[in-house]
Short mmCIF file of C-alpha atoms in Angstrom, two decimals:
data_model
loop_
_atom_site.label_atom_id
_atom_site.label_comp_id
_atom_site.label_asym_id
_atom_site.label_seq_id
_atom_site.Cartn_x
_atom_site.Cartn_y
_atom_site.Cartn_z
CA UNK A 27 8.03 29.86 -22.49
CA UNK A 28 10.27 28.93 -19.79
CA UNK A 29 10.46 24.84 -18.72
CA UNK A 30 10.27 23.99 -15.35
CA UNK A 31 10.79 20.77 -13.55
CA UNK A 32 7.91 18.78 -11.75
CA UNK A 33 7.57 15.50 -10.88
CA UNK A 34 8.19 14.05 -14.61
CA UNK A 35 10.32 16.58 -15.47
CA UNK A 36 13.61 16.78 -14.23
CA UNK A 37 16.98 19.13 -15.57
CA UNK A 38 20.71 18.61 -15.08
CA UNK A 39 23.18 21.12 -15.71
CA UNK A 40 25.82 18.03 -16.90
CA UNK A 41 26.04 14.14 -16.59
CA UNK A 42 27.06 13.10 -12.85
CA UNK A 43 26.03 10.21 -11.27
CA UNK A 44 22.75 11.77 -10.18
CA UNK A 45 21.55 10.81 -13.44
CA UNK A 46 21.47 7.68 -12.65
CA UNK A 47 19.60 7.71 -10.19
CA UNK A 48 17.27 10.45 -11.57
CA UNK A 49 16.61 7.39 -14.48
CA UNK A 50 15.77 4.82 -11.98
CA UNK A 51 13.77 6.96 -10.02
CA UNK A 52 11.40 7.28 -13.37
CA UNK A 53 12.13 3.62 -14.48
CA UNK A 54 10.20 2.92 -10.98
CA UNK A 55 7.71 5.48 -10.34
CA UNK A 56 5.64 6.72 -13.11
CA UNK A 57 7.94 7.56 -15.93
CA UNK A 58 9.26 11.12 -16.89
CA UNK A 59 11.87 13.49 -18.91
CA UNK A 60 15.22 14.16 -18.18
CA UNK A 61 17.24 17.11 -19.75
CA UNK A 62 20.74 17.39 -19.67
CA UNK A 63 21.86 20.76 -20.48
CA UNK A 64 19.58 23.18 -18.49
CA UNK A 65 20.04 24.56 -15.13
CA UNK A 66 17.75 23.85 -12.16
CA UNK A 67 16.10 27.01 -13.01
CA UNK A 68 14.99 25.94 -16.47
CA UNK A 69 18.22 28.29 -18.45
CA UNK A 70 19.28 26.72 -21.66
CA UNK A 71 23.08 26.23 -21.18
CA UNK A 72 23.37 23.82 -23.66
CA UNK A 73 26.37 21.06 -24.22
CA UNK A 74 29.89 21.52 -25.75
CA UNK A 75 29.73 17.95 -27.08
CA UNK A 76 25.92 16.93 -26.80
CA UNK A 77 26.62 13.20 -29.09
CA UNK A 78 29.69 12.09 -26.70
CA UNK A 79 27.33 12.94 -24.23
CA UNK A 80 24.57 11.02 -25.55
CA UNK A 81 26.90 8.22 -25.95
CA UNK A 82 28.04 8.18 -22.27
CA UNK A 83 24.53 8.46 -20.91
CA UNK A 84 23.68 4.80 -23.34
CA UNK A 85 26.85 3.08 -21.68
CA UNK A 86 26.07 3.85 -18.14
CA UNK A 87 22.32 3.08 -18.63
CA UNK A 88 24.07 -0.47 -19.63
CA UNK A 89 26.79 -0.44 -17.02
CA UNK A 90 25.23 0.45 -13.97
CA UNK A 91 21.51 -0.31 -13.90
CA UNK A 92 19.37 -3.71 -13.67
CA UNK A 93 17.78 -5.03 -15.10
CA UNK A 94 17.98 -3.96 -18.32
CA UNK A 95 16.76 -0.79 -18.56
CA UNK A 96 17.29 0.37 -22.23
CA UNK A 97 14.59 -0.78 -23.80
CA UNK A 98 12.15 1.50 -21.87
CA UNK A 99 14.41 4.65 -22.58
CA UNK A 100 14.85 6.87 -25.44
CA UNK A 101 17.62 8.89 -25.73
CA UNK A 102 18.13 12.11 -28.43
CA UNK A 103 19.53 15.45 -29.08
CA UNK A 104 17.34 18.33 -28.75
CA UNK A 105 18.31 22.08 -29.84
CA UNK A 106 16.41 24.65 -27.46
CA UNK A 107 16.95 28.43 -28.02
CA UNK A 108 19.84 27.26 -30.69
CA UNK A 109 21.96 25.19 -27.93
CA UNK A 110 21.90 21.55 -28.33
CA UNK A 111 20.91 19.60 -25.12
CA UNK A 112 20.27 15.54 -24.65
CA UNK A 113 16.55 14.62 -23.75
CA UNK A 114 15.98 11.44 -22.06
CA UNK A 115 12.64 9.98 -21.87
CA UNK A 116 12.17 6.92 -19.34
CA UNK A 117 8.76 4.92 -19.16
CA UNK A 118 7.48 3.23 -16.56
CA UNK A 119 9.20 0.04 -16.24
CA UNK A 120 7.89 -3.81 -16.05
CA UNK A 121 10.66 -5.38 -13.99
CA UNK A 122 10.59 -3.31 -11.11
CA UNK A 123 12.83 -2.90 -8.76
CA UNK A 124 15.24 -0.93 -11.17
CA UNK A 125 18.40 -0.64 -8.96
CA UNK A 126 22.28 0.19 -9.13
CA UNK A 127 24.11 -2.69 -9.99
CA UNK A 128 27.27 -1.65 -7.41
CA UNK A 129 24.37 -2.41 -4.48
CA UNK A 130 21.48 -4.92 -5.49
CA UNK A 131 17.61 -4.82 -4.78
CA UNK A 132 18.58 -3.20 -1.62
CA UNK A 133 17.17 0.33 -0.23
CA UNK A 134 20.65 1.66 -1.29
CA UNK A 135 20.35 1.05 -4.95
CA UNK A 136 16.46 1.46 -5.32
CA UNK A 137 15.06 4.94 -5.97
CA UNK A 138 11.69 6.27 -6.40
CA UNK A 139 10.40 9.84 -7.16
CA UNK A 140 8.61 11.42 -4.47
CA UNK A 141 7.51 15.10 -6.55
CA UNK A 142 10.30 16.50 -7.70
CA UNK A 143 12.80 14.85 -5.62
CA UNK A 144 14.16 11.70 -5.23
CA UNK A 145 14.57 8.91 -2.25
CA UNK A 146 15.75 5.80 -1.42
CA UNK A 147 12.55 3.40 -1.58
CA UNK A 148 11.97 1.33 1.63
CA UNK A 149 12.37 -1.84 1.77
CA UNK A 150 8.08 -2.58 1.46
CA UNK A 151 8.06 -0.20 -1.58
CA UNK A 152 10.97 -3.04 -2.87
CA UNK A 153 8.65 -5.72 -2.05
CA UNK A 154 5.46 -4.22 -3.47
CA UNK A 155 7.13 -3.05 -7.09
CA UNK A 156 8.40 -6.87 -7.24
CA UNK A 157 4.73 -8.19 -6.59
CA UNK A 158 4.15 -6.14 -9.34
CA UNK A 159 6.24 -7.05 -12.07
CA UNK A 160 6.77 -11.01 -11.11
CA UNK A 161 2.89 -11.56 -10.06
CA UNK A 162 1.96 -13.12 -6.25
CA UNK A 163 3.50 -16.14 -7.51
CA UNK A 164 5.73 -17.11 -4.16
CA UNK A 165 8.14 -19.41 -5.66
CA UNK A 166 8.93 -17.37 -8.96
CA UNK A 167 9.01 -13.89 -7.81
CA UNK A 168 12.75 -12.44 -7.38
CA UNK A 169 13.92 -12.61 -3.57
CA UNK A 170 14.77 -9.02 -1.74
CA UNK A 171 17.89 -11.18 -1.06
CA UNK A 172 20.46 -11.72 -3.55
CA UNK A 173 23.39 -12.54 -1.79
CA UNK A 174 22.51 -16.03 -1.58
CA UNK A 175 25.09 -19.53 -1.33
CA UNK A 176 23.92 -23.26 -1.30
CA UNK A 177 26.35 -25.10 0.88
CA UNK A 178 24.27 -26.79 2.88
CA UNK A 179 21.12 -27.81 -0.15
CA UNK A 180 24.64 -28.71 -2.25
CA UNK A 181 26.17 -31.68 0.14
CA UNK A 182 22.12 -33.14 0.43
CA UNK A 183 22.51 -33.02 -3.34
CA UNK A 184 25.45 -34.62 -3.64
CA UNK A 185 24.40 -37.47 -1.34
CA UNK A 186 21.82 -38.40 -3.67
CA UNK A 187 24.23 -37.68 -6.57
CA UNK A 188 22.89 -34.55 -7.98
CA UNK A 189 24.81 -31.47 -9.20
CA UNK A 190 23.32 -28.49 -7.77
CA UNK A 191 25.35 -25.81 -10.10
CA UNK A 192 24.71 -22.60 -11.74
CA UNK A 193 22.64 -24.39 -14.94
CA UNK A 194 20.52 -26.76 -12.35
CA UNK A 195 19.57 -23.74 -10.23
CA UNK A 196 17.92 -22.38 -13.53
CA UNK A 197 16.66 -25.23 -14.08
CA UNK A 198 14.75 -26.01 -10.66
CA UNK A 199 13.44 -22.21 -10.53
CA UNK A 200 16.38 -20.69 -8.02
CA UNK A 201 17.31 -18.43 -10.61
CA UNK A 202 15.78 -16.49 -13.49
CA UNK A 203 16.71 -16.18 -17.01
CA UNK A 204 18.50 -12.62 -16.15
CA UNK A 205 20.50 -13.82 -13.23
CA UNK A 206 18.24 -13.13 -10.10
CA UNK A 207 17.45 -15.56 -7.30
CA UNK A 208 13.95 -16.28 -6.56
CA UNK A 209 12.06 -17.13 -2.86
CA UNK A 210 12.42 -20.70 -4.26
CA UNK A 211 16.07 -20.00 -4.30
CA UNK A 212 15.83 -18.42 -1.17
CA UNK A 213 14.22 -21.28 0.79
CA UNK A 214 16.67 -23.52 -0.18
CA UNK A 215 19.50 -21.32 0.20
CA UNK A 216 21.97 -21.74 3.42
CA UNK A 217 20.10 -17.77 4.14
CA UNK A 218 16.72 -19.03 4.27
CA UNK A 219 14.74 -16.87 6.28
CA UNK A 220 11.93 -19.35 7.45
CA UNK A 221 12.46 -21.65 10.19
CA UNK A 222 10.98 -24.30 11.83
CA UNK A 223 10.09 -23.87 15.81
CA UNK A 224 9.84 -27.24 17.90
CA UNK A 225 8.39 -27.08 21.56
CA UNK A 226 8.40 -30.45 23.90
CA UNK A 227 5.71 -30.55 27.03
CA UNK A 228 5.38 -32.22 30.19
CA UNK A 229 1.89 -33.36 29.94
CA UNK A 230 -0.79 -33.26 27.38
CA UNK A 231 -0.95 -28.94 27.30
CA UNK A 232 1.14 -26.26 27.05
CA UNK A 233 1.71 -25.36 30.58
CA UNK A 234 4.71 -26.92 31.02
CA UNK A 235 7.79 -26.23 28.94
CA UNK A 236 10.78 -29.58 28.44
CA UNK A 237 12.12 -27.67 26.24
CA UNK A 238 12.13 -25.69 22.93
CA UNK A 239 14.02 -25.69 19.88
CA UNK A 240 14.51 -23.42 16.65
CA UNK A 241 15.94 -24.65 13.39
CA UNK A 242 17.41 -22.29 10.58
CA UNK A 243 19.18 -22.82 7.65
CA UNK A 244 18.13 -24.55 4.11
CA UNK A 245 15.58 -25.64 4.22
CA UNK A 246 16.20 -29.20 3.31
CA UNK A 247 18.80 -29.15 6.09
CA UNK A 248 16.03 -27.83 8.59
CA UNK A 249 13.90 -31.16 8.04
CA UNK A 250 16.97 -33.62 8.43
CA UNK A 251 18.03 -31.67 12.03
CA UNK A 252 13.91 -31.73 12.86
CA UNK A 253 13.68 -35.26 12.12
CA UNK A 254 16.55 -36.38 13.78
CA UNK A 255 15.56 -34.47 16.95
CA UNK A 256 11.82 -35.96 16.82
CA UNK A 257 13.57 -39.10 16.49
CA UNK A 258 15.49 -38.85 20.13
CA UNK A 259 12.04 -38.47 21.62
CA UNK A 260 10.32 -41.33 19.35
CA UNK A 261 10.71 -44.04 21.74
CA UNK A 262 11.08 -47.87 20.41
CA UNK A 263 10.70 -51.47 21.49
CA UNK A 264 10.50 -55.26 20.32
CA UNK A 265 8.99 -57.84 21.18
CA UNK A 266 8.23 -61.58 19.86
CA UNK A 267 5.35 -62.80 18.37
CA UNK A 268 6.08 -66.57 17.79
CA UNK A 269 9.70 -66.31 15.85
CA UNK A 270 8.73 -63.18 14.35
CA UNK A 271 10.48 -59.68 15.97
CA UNK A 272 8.16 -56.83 15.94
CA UNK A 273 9.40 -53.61 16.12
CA UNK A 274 7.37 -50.69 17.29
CA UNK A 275 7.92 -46.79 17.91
CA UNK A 276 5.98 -44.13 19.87
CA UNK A 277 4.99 -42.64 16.24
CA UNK A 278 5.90 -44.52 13.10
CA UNK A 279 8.70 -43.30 11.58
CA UNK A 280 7.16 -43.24 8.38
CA UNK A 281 4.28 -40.62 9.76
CA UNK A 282 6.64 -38.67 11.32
CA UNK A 283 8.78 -38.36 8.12
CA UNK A 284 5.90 -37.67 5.78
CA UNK A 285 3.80 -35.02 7.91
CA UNK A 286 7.32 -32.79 8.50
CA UNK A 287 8.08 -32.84 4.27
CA UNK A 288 4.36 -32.12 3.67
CA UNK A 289 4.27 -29.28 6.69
CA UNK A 290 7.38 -27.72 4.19
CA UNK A 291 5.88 -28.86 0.92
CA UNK A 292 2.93 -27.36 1.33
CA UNK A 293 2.84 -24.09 3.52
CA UNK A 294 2.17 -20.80 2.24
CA UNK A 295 5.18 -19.11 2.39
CA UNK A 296 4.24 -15.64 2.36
CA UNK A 297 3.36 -15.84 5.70
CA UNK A 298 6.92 -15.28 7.88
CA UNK A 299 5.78 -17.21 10.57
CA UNK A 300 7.42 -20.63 11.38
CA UNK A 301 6.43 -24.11 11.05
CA UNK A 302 5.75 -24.99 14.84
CA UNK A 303 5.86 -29.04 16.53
CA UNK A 304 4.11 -29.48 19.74
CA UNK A 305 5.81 -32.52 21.36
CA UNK A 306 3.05 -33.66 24.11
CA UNK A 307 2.83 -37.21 25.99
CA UNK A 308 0.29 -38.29 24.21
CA UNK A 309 0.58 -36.94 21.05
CA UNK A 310 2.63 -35.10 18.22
CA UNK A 311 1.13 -31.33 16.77
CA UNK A 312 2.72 -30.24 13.40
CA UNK A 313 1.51 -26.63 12.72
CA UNK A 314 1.60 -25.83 8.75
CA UNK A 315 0.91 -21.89 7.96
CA UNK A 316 -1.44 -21.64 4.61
CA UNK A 317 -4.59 -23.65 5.40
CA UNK A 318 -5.79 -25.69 2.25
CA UNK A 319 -5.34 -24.72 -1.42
CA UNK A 320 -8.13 -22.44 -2.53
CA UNK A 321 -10.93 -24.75 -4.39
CA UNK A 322 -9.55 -27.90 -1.93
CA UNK A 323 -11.68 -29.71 0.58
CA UNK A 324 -10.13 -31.90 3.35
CA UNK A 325 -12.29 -34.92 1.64
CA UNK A 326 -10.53 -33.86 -1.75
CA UNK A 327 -7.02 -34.63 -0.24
CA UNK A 328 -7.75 -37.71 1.71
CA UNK A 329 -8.96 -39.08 -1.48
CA UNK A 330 -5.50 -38.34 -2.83
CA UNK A 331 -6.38 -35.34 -4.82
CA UNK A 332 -2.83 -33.30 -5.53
CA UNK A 333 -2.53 -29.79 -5.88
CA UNK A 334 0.34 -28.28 -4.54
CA UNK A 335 0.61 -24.53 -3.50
CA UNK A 336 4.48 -24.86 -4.05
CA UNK A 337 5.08 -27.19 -7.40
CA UNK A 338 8.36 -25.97 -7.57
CA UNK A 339 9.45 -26.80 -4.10
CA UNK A 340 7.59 -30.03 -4.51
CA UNK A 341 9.50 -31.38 -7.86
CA UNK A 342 13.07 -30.40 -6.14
CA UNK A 343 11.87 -32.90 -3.08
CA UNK A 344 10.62 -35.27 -5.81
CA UNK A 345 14.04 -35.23 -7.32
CA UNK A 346 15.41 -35.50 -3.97
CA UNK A 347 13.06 -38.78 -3.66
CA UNK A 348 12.25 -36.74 -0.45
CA UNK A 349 8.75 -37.15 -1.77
CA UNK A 350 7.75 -40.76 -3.02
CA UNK A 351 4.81 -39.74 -5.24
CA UNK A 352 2.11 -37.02 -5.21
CA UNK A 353 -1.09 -37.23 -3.64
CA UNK A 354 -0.56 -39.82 -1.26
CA UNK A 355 0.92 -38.74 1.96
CA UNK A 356 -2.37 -38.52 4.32
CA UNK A 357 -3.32 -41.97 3.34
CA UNK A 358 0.04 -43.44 3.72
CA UNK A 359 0.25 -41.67 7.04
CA UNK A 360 -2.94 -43.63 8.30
CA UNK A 361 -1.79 -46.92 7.10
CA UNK A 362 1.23 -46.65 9.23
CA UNK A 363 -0.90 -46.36 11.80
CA UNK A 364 -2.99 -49.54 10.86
CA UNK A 365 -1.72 -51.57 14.12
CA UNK A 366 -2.94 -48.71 16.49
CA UNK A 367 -6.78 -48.05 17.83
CA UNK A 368 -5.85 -44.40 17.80
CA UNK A 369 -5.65 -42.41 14.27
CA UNK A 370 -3.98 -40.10 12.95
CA UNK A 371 -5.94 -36.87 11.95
CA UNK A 372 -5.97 -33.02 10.76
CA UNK A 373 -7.67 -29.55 11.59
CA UNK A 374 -7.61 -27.46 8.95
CA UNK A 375 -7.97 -23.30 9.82
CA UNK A 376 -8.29 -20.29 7.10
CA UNK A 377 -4.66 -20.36 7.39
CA UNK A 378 -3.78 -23.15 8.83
CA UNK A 379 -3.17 -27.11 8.45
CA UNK A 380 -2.66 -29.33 11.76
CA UNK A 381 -1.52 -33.00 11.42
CA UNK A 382 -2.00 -34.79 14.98
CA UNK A 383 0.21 -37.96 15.36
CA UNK A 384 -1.23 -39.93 18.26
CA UNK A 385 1.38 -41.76 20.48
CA UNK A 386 1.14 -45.25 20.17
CA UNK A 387 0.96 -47.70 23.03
CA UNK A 388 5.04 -49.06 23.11
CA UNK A 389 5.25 -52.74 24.19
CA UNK A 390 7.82 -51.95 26.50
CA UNK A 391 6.16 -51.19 30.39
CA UNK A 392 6.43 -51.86 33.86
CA UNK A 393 5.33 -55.11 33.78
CA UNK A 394 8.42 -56.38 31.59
CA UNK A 395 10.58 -55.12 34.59
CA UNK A 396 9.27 -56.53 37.56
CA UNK A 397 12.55 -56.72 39.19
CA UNK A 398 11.73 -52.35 39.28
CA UNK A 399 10.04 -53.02 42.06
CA UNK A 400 12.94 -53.99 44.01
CA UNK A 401 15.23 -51.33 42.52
CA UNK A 402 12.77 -48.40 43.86
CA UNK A 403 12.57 -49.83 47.41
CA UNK A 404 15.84 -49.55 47.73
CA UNK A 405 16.02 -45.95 45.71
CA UNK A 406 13.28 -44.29 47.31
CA UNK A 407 14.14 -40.73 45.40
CA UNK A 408 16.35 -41.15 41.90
CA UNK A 409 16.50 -39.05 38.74
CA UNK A 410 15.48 -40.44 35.03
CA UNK A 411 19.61 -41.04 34.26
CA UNK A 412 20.44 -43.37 37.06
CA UNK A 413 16.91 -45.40 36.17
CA UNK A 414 18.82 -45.68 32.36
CA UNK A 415 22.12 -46.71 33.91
CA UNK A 416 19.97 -49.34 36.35
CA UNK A 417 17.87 -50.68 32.94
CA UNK A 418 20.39 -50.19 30.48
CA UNK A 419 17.64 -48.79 28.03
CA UNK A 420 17.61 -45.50 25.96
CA UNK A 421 16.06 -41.81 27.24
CA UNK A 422 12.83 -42.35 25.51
CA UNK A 423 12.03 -46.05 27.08
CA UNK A 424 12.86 -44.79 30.52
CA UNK A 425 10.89 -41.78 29.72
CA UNK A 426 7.82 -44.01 28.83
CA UNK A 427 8.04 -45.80 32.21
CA UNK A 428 8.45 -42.57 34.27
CA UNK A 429 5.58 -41.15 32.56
CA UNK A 430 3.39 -44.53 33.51
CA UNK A 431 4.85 -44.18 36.60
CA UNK A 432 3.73 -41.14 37.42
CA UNK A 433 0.20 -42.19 36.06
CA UNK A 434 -0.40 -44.97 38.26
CA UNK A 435 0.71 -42.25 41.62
CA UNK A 436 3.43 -44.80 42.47
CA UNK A 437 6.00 -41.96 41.84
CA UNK A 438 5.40 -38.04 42.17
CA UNK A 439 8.20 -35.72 40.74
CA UNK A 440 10.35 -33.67 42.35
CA UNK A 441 11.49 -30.18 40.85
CA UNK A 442 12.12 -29.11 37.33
CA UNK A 443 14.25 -29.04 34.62
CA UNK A 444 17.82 -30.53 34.56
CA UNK A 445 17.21 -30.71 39.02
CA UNK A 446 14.32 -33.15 38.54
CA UNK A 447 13.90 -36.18 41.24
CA UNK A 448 11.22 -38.81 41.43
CA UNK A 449 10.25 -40.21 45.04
CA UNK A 450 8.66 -43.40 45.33
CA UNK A 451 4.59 -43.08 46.93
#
C-alpha cells in the first residue's frame, strides 16, 4: 500500500531547511510524521547514509528551534520496501510558539500547518498559542516582543541603588527560566507599548481643548514625565497662620502621586488602550482600564482590602518604594484631603476605575492683590504672560486669578490658544 501525505503526514525527498519548518509547523498545530527519504509522491527512495542523517536532523532540532523542542520529538530509522528512511514523529507541543531561532516569536519564524501545507502564522495565531501554553496570566506570559532594552527602568534603578541586570530581571518576573521576556518585562522595558494620554480643558467639560499630551516609554519613566507635567498645572500658595507657614496646592501632591502609581499598578493590561487624565478647572479625572478585581467591592478597597491584579508590577514599585505599603492608597488619598470641604472620590465601570481629585480652594486670590485693580485700568486688554511679569508669580497662580476673573465677568477672553487676550468688562 502506497503512503500518502495529509495533514499529519508529510515526506521529504532529503534534509533541507524545509524540515525545519515542516517540524515546527507540527510542534504548533496538531502534531504529525515526517519521512525523510520518500518523494512527494509517496516512492521509497531511501537514504545513502540514513544514521548521519538522523544525527543531523537531532543537531538542527537543537540549533535552530525554541524552545526546546526535543523532548516532544522522536526520531528513528525505518526500512520501507528494503531502503532505510528516517521517521520523525513530532507531538503537539506545550510551549507554543515553536519558532526559528535566526528570527524570534515573530510571523517569520512561526509556522503552522494549514492541510498539507505550511504558512507563516499571523501574528493573533502567535498571541493565541502563547495564551495557551503560559495561561491568561498578563504579567507571566512571554511578550510577542523580544527585542527588548531597559535604559530608561535601569537609571530609576540606579537612583534608588538597585541593579537591574540579567539575574534581577529573573528575579522580578521580566524574564523566564528559558530566556524569554515577559509583558512584565515588556511594560517596563524602554519598548513598552502602553502609554499614558493626558488632556487639559478650559472649563469643567470637554469642549474645549488647552492642550493634550501622550507619554511613551517605560513605564516607570511614563509616571515621573506625567507627574512632573501635572505638577506645572498644580498651582501653590502660602500663607500665615500666626508664625506658622501653611503651604497649600490646587491638589495635594500626595493624591496626585498616589492615584497616577495606582492608575499603573492596577490596570488590566490586556486591554491596549491608554491610561487617560482629564485636567478640568475644577477638578482632576484619572481613567484606569480594568474596573475592580473580580470578587472586589468598592467598600472592600476603601476598607484597605489588597488584591492586586498585577502583584508582580506591584512588588517592583514596592522595591522601588514607589509604593509605601499595600492596601492603603484610597484612604491616604482622602486624608490629604482632610483640610478641604470637597472629597476625593471614584466611579468604578465593568472595565473601568475613575479617581476624581477635586481642586482645592488656593489661598492665593484677587483680594491679596488689590493693587490689580489699578494694573487693569490701565491694561484694558493683556495676555496671561504679561499679568506673570506684572505679579511676579508662577503660570498656575496667574492661571487661578484669570480663571476667577473670568468668573466674576470682570474679564471676558479674547481668542484661543497661544493668541489669547483678556479685556477688562
Amino acid at each position: 500500500m502506497q503512503m500518502k501525505e495529509s495533514p499529519t503526514v508529510e515526506f521529504k525527498r532529503e534534509l533541507t531547511d524545509a524540515v525545519k519548518r515542516e517540524i515546527i509547523a507540527f510542534a504548533n498545530t496538531q502534531g504529525g510524521e515526517l519521512y525523510i527519504g520518500i518523494e512527494d509522491d509517496g516512492t521509497v527512495i531511501g537514504l545513502n547514509n540514513a544514521h548521519k542523517t538522523l544525527e543531523a536532523v537531532s543537531s538542527m532540532l537543537h540549533d535552530s528551534i525554541k524552545p526546546d523542542i526535543l523532548v516532544h520529538t522522536h526520531l528513528s530509522i525505518e526500512t520501507l520496501e528494503e531502503k532505510e528512511v528516517v521517521k520523525i514523529v513530532v507531538s503537539l507541543g506545550t510551549r507554543r510558539p515553536y519558532h526559528l531561532k535566526s528570527k524570534g516569536m515573530k510571523s517569520s519564524g512561526v509556522f503552522i500547518r494549514y492541510g498539507t501545507s505550511v504558512t507563516n502564522a499571523s501574528e493573533e495565531n502567535i498571541r493565541q498559542m502563547i495564551m495557551e501554553s503560559d495561561g491568561t496570566n498578563f504579567e507571566t506570559a512571554r511578550s510577542l516582543q523580544q527585542e527588548l532594552t531597559f535604559h530608561e527602568a535601569t537609571a530609576i534603578f540606579e537612583k534608588q541603588g538597585l541593579k537591574l541586570g540579567t539575574e534581577q530581571q529573573r528575579t522580578l518576573g521580566f524574564l523566564t527560566v528559558d530566556g524569554y521576556y515577559t509583558n512584565l518585562g515588556l511594560l517596563f522595558s524602554d519598548q513598552c507599548e502602553h502609554s499614558i494620554k493626558c488632556a487639559r480643558y478650559l472649563g469643567n467639560d470637554k469642549l474645549d481643548f488647552q492642550d493634550r499630551k501622550e507619554f511613551k516609554g517605560s513605564i516607570l519613566t511614563q509616571v515621573e514625565e506625567v507627574f512632573d507635567y501635572l505638577n506645572l498645572y498644580n498651582a501653590k500658595s502660602a500663607h500665615f497662620e500666626g508664625l506658622q507657614r501653611v503651604e497649600q496646592e490646587s491638589f495635594p501632591s500626595y493624591a496626585l502621586r498616589e492615584a497616577l502609581i495606582n492608575a499603573v499598578t492596577h490596570r488590566d493590561y490586556s486591554f491596549s488602550g491608554s491610561i487617560l487624565i482629564h485636567l478640568f478647572q475644577d477638578r482632576l479625572e484619572i481613567v484606569s482600564l480594568g474596573g475592580l478585581v473580580k470578587g472586589l467591592t468598592i467598600e472592600d478597597i476603601e476598607l484597605g482590602v489588597s488584591q492586586s491584579r498585577n502583584p508582580k508590577l506591584a512588588n517592583v514599585l514596592y522595591r522601588l518604594k514607589w509604593i509605601e505599603s499595600y492596601g492603603t492608597g484610597l484612604q491616604r488619598m482622602k486624608e490629604s484631603y482632610k483640610q478641604n470641604h470637597e472629597q476625593p472620590f471614584w466611579t468604578v465601570g465593568p472595565n473601568a476605575f475613575v479617581v476624581t481629585l477635586p481642586k482645592q480652594t488656593i489661598a492665593t486670590t484677587l483680594t491679596e492683590y488689590a493693587e490689580l485693580d489699578d494694573w487693569l485700568k490701565q491694561h484694558p486688554e493683556f495676555t496671561t504672560k504679561e499679568l506673570e511679569v506684572y505679579l511676579n508669580k508662577s503660570k498656575g497662580t496667574v492661571r487661578k486669578i484669570v480663571v476667577d476673573l473670568l468668573e466674576k465677568g470682570q474679564i471676558i477672553r479674547l481668542g484661543n490658544g497661544p493668541s489669547t487676550r483678556y479685556r477688562v468688562r
